[in-house]
Short mmCIF file of C-alpha atoms and ligand atoms in Angstrom, two decimals:
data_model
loop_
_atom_site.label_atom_id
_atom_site.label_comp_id
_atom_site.label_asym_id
_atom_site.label_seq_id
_atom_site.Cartn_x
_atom_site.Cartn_y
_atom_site.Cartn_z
CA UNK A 1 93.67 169.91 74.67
CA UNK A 2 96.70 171.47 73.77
CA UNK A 3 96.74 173.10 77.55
CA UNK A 4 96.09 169.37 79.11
CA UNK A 5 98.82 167.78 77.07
CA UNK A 6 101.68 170.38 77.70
CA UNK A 7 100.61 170.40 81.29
CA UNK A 8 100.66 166.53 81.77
CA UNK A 9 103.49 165.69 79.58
CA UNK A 10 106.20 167.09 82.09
CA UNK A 11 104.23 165.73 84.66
CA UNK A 12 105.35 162.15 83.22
CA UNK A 13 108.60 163.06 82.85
CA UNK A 14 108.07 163.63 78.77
CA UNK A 15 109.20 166.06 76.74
CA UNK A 16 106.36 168.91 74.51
CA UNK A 17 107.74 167.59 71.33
CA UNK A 18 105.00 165.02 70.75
CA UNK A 19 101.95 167.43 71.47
CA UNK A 20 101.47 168.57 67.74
CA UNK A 21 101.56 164.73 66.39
CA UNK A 22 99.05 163.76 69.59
CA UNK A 23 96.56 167.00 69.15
CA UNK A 24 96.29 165.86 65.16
CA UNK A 25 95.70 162.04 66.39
CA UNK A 26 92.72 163.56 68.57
CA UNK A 27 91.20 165.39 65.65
CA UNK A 28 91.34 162.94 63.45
CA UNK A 29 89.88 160.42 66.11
CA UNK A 30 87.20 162.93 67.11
CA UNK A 31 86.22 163.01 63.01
CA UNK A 32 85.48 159.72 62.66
CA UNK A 33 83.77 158.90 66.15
CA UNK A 34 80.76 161.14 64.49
CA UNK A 35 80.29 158.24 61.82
CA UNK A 36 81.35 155.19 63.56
CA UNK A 37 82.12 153.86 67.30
CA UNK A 38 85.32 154.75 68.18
CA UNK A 39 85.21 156.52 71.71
CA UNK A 40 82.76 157.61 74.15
CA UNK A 41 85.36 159.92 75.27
CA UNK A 42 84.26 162.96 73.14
CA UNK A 43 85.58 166.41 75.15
CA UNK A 44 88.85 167.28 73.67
CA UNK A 45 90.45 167.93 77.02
CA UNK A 46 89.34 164.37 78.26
CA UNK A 47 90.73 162.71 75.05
CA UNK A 48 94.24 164.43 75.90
CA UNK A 49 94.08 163.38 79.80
CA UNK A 50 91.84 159.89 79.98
CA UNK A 51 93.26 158.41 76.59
CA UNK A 52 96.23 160.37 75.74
CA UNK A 53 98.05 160.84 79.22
CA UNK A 54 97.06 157.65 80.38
CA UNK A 55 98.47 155.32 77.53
CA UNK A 56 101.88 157.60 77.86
CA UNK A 57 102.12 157.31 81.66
CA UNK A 58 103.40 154.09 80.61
CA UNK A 59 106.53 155.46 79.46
CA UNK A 60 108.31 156.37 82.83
CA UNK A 61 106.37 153.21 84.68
CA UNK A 62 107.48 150.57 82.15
CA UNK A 63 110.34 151.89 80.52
CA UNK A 64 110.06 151.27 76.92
CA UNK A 65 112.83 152.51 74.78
CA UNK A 66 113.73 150.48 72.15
CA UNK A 67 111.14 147.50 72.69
CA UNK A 68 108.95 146.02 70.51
CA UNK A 69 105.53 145.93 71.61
CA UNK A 70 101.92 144.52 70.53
CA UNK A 71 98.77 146.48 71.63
CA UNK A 72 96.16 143.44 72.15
CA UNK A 73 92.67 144.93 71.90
CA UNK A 74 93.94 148.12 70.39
CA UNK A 75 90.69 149.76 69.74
CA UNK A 76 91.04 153.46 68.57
CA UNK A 77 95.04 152.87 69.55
CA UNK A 78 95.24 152.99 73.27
CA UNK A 79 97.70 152.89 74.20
CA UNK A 80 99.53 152.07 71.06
CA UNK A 81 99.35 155.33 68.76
CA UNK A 82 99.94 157.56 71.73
CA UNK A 83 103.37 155.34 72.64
CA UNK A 84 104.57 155.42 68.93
CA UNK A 85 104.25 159.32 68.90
CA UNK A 86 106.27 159.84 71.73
CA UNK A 87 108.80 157.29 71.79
CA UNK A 88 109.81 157.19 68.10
CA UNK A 89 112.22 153.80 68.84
CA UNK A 90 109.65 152.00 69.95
CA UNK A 91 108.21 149.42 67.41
CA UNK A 92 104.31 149.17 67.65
CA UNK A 93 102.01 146.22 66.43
CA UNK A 94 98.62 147.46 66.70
CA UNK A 95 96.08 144.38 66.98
CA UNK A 96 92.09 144.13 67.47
CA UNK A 97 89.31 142.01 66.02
CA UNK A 98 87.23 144.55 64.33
CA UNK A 99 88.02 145.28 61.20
CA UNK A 100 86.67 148.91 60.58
CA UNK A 101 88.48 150.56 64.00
CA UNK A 102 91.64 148.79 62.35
CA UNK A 103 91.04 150.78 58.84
CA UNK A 104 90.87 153.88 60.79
CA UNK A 105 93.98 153.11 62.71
CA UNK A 106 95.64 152.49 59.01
CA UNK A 107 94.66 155.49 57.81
CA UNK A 108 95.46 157.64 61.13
CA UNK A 109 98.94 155.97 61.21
CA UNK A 110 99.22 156.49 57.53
CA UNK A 111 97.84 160.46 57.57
CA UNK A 112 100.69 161.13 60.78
CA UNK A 113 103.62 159.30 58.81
CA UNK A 114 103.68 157.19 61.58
CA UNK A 115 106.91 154.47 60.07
CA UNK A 116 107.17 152.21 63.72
CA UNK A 117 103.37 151.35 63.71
CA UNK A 118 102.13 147.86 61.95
CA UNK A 119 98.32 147.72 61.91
CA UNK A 120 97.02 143.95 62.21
CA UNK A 121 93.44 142.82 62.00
CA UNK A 122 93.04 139.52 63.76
CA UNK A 123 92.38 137.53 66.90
CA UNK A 124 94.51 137.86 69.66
CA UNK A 125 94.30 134.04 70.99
CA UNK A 126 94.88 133.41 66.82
CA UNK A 127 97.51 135.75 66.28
CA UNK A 128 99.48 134.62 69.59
CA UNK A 129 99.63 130.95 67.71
CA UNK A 130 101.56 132.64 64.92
CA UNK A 131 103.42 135.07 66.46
CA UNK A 132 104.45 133.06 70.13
CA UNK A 133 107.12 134.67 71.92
CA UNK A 134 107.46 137.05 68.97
CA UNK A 135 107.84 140.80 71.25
CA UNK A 136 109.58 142.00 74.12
CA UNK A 137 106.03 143.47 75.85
CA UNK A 138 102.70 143.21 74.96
CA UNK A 139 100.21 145.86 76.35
CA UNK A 140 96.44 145.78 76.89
CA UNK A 141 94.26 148.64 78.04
CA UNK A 142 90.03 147.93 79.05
CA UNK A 143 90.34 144.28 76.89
CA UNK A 144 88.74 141.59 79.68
CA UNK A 145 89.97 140.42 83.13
CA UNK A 146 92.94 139.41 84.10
CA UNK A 147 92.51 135.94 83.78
CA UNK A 148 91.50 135.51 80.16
CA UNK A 149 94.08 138.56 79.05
CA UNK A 150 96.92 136.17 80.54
CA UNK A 151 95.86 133.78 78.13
CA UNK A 152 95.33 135.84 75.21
CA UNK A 153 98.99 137.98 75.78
CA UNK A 154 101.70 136.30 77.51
CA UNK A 155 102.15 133.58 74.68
CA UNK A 156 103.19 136.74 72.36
CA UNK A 157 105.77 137.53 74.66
CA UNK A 158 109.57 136.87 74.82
CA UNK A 159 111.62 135.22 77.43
CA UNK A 160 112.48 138.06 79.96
CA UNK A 161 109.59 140.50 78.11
CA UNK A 162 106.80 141.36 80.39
CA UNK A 163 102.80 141.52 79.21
CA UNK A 164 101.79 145.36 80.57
CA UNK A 165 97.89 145.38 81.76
CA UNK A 166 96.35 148.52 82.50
CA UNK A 167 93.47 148.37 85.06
CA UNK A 168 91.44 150.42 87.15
CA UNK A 169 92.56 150.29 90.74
CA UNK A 170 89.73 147.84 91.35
CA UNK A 171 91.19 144.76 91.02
CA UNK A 172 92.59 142.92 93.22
CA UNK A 173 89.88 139.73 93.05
CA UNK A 174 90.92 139.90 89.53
CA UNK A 175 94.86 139.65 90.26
CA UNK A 176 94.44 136.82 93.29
CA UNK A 177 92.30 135.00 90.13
CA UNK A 178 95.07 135.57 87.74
CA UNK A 179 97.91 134.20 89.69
CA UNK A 180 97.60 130.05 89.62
CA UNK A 181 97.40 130.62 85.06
CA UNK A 182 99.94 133.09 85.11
CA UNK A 183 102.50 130.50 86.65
CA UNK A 184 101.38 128.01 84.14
CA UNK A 185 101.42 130.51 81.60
CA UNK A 186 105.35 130.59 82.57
CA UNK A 187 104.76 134.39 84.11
CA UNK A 188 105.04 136.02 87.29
CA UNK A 189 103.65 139.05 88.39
CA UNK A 190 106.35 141.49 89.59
CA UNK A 191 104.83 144.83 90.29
CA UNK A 192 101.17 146.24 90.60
CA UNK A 193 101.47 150.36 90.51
CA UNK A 194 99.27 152.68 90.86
CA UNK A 195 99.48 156.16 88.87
CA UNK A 196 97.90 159.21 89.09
CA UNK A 197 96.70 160.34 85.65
CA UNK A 198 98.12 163.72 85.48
CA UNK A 199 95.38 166.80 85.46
CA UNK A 200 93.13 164.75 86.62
CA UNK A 201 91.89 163.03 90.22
CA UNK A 202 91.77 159.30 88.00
CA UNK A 203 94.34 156.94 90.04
CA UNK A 204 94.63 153.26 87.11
CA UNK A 205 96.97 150.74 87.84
CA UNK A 206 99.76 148.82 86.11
CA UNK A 207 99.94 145.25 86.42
CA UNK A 208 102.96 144.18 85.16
CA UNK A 209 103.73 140.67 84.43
CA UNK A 210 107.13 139.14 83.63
CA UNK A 211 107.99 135.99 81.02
CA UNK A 212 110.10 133.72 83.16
CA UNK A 213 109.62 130.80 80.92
CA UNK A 214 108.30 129.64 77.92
CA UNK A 215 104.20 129.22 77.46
CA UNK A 216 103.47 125.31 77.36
CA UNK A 217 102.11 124.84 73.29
CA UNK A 218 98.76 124.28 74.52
CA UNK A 219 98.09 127.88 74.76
CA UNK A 220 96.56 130.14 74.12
CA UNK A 221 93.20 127.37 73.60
CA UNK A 222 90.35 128.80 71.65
CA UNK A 223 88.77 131.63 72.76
CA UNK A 224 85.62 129.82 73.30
CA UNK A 225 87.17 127.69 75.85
CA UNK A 226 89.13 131.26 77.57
CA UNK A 227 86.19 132.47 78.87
CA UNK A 228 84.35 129.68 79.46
CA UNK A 229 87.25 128.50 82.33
CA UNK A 230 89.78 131.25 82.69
CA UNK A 231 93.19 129.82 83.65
CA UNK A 232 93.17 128.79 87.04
CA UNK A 233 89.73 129.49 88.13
N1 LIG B 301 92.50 149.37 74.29
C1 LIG B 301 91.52 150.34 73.84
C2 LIG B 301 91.28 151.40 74.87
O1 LIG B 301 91.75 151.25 76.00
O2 LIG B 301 90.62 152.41 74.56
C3 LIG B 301 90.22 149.67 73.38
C4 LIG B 301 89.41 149.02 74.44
S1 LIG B 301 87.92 148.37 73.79
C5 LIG B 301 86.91 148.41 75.20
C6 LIG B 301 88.31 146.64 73.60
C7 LIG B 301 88.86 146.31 72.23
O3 LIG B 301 89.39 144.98 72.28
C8 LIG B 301 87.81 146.32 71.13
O4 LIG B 301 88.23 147.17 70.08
C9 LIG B 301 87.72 144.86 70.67
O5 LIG B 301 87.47 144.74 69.28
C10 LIG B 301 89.08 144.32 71.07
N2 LIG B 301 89.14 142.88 71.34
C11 LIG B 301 88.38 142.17 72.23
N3 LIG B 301 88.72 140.87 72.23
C12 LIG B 301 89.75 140.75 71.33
C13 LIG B 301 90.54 139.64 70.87
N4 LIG B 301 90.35 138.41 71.35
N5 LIG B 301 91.50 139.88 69.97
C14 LIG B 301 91.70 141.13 69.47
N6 LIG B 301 90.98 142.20 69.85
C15 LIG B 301 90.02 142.02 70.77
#
């Protein structure tokens, strides 16, 4: 791991100051995917390259000093606990539905004296209603295709923020879906770019959308009705 990470940092332009802070993340993370369902990722080395690496190659793609940002569908905090780490300005809201991955997150967060993190338990397409245009990004990582994510992130997002989905490379049905409900979502996307994950042969993708305007009220609708007709399609 600890070979991976000081390899692959550089490689993304970061700094080795983070590696102690990500290697104790991993541990813990490896610990408690032997009692519950946090990761199939279990090799140490491909926890540092295919979760760690990945969520911070963000970092020189997006630029994200500063920013406040919600992870929608955080899971076992990719790529939000990797991006607090290593960019200590950042502010990090850490959202997903199930309740026990957010209690480890808590604790994690808690056990690294991680002070920019804010661990939420809720419903994206619920807590978008309360928090509407409430962050400069929001970020989702392996949540649900383009089309319903749209829905579910860019009414968290500011005016001029921009809603950060990482993808495979495979998806460029799922972009020419997204477009018409992005544009009524009051978005536009602005860049697709594909990164090599450092260490690895693994080429993912950023989609990156910008807020040009505010979301009409009307969404996000309930979830029910999301996936049932995605935006647009
Ligand atoms: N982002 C993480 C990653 O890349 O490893 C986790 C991906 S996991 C496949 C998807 C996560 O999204 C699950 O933890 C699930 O509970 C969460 N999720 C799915 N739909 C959601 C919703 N509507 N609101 C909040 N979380 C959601």
């Amino acid at each position: 791991m600890r070979e991976t990470l000081s390899q692959g940092l550089p490689a993304l332009g970061l700094g080795t100051d983070a590696v102690p802070a990500l290697e104790a993340f991993s541990a813990l993370l490896l610990e408690r995917n032997q009692v519950m369902n946090l990761t199939a990722i279990t090799e140490p080395r491909d926890v540092a390259a295919l979760h760690l690496l990945d969520s911070l190659a963000l970092v020189s793609l997006a630029g994200l000093e500063r920013q406040s940002v919600v992870d929608v569908g955080t899971g076992a905090g990719f790529p939000g606990v990797p991006l607090a780490i290593a960019v200590p300005g950042l502010h990090v809201t850490l959202l997903d539905s199930l309740g026990k991955r957010v209690d480890f997150l808590q604790e994690s967060c808690g056990a690294l004296g991680l002070g920019n993190v804010r661990c939420v338990h809720g419903r994206a397409e619920e807590f978008a209603l309360k928090h509407r245009e409430g962050f400069d990004v929001a970020v989702s990582r392996a949540v649900a295709a383009l089309p319903v994510l749209c829905e579910l992130c860019l009414p968290m997002v500011k005016v001029g923020g921009r809603f950060l989905a990482m993808k495979s490379s495979h998806t460029e049905e799922e972009i020419s879906q997204a477009k018409e409900g992005i544009s009524l979502l009051g978005g536009r996307i602005t860049a697709v770019k594909d990164y090599g994950i450092p260490t690895t042969d693994v080429t993912h993708r950023l989609i990156v959308v910008e807020k040009l305007s505010p979301t009409p009220r009307k969404y996000p609708r309930r979830f029910a009705q999301i996936k049932k007709q995605p935006l647009g399609t």
